[in-house]
mmCIF file of C-alpha atoms and ligand atoms in Angstrom:
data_model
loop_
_atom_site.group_PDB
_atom_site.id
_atom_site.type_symbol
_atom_site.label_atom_id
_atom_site.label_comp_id
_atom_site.label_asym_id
_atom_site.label_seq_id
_atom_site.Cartn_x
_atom_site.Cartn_y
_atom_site.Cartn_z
ATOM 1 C CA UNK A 19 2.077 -11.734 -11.962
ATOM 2 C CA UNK A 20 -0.189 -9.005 -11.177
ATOM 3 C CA UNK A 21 -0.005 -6.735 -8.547
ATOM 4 C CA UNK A 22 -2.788 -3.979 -6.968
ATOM 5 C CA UNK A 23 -1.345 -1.090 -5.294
ATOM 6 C CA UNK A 24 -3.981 1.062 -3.550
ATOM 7 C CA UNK A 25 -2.269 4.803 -2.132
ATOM 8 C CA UNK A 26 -4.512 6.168 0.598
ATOM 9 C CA UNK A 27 -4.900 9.882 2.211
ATOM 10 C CA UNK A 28 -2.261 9.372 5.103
ATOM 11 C CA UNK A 29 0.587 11.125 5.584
ATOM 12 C CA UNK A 30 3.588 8.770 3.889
ATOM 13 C CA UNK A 31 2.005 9.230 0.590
ATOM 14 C CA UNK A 32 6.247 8.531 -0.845
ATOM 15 C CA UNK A 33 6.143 5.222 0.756
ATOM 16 C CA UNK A 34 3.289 4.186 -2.124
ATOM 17 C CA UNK A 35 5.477 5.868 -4.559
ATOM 18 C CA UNK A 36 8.340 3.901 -3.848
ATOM 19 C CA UNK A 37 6.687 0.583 -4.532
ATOM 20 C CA UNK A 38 4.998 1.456 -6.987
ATOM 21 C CA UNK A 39 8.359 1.873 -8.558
ATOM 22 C CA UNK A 40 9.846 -0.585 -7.772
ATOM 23 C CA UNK A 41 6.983 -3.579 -8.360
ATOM 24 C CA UNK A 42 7.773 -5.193 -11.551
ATOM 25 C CA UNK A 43 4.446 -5.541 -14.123
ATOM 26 C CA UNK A 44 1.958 -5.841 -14.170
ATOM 27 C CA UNK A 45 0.955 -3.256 -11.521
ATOM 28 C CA UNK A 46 -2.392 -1.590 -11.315
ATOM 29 C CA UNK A 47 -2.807 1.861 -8.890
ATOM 30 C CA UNK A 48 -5.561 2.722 -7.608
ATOM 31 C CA UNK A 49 -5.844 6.579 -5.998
ATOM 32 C CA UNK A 50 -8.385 6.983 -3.105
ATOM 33 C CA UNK A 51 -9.426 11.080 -3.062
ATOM 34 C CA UNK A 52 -7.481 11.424 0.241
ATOM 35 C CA UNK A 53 -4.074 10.388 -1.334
ATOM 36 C CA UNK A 54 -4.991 13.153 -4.071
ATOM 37 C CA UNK A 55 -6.005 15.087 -1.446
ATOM 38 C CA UNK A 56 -2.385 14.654 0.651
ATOM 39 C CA UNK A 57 -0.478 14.123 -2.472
ATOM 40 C CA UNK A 58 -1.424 17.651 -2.990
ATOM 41 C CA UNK A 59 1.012 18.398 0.314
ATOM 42 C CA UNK A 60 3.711 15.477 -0.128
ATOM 43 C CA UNK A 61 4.180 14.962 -3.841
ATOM 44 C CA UNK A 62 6.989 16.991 -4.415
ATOM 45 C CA UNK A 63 9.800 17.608 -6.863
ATOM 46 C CA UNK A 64 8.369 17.208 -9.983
ATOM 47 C CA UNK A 65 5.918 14.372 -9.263
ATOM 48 C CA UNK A 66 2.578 14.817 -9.631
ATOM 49 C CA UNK A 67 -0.541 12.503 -9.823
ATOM 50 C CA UNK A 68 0.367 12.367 -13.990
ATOM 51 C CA UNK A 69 3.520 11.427 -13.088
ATOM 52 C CA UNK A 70 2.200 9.048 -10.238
ATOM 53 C CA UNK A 71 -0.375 7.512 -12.443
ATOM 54 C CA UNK A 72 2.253 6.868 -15.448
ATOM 55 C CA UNK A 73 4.259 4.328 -13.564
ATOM 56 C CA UNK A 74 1.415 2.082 -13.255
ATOM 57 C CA UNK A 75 0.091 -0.402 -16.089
ATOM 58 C CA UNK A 76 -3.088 0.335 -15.232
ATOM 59 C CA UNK A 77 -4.777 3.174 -13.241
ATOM 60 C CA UNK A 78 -8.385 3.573 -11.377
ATOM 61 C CA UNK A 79 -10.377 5.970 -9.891
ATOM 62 C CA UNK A 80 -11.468 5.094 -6.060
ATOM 63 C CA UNK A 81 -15.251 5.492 -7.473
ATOM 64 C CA UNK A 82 -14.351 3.119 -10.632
ATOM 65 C CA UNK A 83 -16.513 -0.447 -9.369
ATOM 66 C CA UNK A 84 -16.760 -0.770 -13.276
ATOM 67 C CA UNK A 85 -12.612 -1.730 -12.771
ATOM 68 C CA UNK A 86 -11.612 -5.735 -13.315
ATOM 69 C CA UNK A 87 -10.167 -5.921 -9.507
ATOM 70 C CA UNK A 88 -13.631 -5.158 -8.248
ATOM 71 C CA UNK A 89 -14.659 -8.762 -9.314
ATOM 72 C CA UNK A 90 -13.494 -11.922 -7.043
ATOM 73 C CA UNK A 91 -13.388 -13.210 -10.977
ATOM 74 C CA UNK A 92 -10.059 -11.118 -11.867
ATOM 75 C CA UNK A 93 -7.399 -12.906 -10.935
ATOM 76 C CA UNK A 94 -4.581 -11.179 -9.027
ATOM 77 C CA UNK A 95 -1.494 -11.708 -7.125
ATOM 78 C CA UNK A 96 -1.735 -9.125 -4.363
ATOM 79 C CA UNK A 97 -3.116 -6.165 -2.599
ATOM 80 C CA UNK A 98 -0.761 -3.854 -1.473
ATOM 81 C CA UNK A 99 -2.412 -0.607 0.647
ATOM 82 C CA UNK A 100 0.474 1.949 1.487
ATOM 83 C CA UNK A 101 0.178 4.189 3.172
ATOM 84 C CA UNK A 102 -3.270 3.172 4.483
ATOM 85 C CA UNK A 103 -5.133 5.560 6.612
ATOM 86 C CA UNK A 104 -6.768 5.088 9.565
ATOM 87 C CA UNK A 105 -9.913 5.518 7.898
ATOM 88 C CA UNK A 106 -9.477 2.838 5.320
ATOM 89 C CA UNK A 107 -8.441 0.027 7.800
ATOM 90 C CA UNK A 108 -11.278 0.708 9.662
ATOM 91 C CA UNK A 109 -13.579 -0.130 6.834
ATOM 92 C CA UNK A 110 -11.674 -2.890 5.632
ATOM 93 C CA UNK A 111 -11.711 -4.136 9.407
ATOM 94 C CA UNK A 112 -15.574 -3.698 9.503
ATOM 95 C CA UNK A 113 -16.307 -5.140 6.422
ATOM 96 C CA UNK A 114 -17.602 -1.756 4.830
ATOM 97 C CA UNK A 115 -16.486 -1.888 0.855
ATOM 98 C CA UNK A 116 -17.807 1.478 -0.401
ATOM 99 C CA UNK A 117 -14.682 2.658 -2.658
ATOM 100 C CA UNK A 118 -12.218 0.471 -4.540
ATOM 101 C CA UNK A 119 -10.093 0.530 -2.314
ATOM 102 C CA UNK A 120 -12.198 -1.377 0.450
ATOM 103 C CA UNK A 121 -13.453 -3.383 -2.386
ATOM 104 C CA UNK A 122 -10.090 -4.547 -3.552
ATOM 105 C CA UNK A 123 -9.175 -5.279 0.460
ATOM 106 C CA UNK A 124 -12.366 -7.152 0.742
ATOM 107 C CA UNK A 125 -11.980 -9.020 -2.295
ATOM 108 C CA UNK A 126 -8.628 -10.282 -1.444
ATOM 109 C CA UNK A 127 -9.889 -11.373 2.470
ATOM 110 C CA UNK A 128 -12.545 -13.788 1.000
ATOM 111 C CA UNK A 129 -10.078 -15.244 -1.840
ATOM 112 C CA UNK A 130 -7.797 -15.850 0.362
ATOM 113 C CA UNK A 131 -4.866 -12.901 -1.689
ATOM 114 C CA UNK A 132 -2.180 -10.854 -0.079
ATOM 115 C CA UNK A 133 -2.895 -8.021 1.241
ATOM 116 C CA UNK A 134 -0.732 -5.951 2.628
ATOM 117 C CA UNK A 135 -0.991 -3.008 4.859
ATOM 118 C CA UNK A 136 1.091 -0.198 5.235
ATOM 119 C CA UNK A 137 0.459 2.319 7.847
ATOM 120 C CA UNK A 138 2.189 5.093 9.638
ATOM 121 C CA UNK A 139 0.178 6.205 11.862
ATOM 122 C CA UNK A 140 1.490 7.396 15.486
ATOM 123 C CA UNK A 141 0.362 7.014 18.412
ATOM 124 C CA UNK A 142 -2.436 4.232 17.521
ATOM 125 C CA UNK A 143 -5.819 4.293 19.679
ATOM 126 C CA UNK A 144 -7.397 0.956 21.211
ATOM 127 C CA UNK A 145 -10.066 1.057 18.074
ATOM 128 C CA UNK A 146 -7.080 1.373 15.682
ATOM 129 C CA UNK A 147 -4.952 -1.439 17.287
ATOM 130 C CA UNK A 148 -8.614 -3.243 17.232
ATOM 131 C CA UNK A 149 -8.775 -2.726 13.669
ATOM 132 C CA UNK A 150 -5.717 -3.586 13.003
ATOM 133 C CA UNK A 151 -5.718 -7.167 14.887
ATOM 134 C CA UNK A 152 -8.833 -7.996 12.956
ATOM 135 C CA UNK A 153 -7.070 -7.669 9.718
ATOM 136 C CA UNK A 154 -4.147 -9.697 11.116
ATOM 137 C CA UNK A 155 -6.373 -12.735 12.066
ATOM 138 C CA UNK A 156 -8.393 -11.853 8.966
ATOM 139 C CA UNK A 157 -5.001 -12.866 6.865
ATOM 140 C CA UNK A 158 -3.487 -9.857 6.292
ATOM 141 C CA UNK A 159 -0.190 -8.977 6.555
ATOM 142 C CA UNK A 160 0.532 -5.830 8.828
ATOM 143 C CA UNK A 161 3.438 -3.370 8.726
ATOM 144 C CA UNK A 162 4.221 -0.520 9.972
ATOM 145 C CA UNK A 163 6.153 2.452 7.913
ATOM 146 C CA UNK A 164 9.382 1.877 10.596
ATOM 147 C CA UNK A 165 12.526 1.791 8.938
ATOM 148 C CA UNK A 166 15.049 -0.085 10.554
ATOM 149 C CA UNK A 167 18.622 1.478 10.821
ATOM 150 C CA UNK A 168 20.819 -1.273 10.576
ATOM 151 C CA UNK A 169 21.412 -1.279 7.161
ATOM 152 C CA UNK A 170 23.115 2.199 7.258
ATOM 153 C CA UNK A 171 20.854 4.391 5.487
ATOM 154 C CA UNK A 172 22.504 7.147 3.989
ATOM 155 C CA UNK A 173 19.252 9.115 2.914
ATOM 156 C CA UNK A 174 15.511 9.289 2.289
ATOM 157 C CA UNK A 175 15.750 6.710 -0.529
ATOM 158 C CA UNK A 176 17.230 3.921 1.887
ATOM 159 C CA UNK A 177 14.663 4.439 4.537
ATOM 160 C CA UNK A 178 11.998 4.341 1.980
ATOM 161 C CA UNK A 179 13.505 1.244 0.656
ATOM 162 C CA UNK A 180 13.532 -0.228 3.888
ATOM 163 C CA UNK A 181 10.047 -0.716 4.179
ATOM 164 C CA UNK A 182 9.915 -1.314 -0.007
ATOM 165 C CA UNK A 183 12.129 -4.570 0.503
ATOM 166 C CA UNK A 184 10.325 -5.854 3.149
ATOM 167 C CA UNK A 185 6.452 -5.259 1.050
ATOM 168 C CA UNK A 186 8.440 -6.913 -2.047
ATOM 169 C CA UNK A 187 9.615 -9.879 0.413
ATOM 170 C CA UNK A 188 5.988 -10.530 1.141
ATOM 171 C CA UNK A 189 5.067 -10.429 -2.199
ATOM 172 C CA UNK A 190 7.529 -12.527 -3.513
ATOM 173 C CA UNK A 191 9.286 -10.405 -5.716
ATOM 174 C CA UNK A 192 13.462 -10.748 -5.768
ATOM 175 C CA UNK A 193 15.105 -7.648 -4.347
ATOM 176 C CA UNK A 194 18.419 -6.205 -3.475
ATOM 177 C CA UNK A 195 17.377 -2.850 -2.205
ATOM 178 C CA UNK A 196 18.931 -3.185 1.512
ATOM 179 C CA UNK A 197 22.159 -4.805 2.564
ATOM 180 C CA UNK A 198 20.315 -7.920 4.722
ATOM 181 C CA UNK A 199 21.460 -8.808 8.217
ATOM 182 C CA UNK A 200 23.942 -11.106 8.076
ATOM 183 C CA UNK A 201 24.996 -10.435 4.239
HETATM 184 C C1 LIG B 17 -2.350 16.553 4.802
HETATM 185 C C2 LIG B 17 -3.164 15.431 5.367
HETATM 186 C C3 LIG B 17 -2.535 14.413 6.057
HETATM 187 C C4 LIG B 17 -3.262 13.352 6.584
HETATM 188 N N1 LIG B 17 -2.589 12.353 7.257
HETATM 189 C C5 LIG B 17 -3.258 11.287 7.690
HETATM 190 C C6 LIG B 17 -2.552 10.206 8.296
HETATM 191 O O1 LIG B 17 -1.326 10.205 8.419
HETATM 192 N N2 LIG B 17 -3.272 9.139 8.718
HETATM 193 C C7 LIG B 17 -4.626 9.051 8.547
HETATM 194 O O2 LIG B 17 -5.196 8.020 8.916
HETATM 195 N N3 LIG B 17 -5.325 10.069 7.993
HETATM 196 C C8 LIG B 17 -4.682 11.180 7.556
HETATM 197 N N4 LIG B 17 -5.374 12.207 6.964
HETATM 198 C C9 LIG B 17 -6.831 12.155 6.937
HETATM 199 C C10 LIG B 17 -7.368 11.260 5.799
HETATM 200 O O3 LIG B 17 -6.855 11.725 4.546
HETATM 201 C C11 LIG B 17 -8.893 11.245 5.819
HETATM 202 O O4 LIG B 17 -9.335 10.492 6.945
HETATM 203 C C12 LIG B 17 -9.495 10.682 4.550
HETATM 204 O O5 LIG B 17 -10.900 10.584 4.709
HETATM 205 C C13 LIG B 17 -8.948 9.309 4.208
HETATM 206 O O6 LIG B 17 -9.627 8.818 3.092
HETATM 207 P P1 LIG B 17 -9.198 7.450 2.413
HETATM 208 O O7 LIG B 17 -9.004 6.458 3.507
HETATM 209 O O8 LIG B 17 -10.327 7.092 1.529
HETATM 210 O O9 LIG B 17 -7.946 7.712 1.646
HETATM 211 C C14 LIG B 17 -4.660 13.288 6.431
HETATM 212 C C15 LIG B 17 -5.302 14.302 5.708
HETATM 213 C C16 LIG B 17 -4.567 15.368 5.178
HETATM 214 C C17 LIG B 17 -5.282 16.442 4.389
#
């Protein structure tokens, strides 16, 4: 299995961080200039885009078309965009595939791939609920960065892995990280 993980400049840049840990191989990261440019706020604590880039099999620039996932040829398993700004769904939404990022999203529309969406964003405009119902009826799978609280989180990490269980559900990789409803 191979999964793309794509970490775009919105605020949430730890919710990327957290999958990307957490995705068994092969997993390929992709940094738009954004997330280096709000990494630069929220990477904290020792982790920096070395760091970031060394728990990935396989790291690309946004500008890198020259990568294997910007061919419909390269087979992989999903896309996974988190966080995603508002600025990269509404490319994706519009077709627009100008980075590898949009590429990768693009790509993965047309082949009929996950992709997954991951946004945080609050409050959302009409244009970006717009955008954001196109890429549902497009195929994609939409979630927002809301934790729930059911599963008695007891810090950052749970809240984070709130939203990482339900990305790795959708992706079909086995996880434990939350106590499920009903367990
Ligand atoms: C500190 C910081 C936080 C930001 N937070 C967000 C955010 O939460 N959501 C968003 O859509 N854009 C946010 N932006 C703006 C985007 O980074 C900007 O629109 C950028 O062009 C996105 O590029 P990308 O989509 O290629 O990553 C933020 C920018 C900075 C510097």
């Amino acid at each position: 299995m191979e999964y793309v993980l794509a970490i775009t400049g919105a605020s949430g840049i730890a919710y990327g961080v957290d999958i990307l840990k957490k995705l068994p191989s092969k997993k390929v990261l992709i940094l738009s200039k954004g997330a280096i440019d709000v990494g630069k706020y929220e990477m904290k604590g020792g982790l920096t885009e070395r760091v970031l880039k060394g728990y990935a099999d396989e790291y690309y620039d946004e500008d890198d078309f020259g990568a294997p996932v910007a061919s419909g040829s390269h087979r992989y398993d999903a896309f996974i965009i988190a966080p995603a700004s508002m600025n990269t769904i509404g490319k994706i939404a519009s077709g627009i595939s100008d980075n590898l990022v949009t590429r990768v999203a693009s790509i993965s529309l047309k082949e009929r791939r996950k992709l997954v969406i991951v946004f945080r964003e609050m409050p959302l405009s009409t244009i970006h609920l717009r955008n954001l119902l196109a890429l549902s009826e497009a195929g994609a799978y939409i979630l927002p960065a809301s934790p729930g609280f059911y599963h008695g989180p007891k810090g950052l990490g749970d809240l984070y892995g709130f939203v990482t269980s339900r990305v790795l559900d959708i992706v079909g990789v086995e996880n434990d990280l939350i106590r499920r409803w009903g367990e």
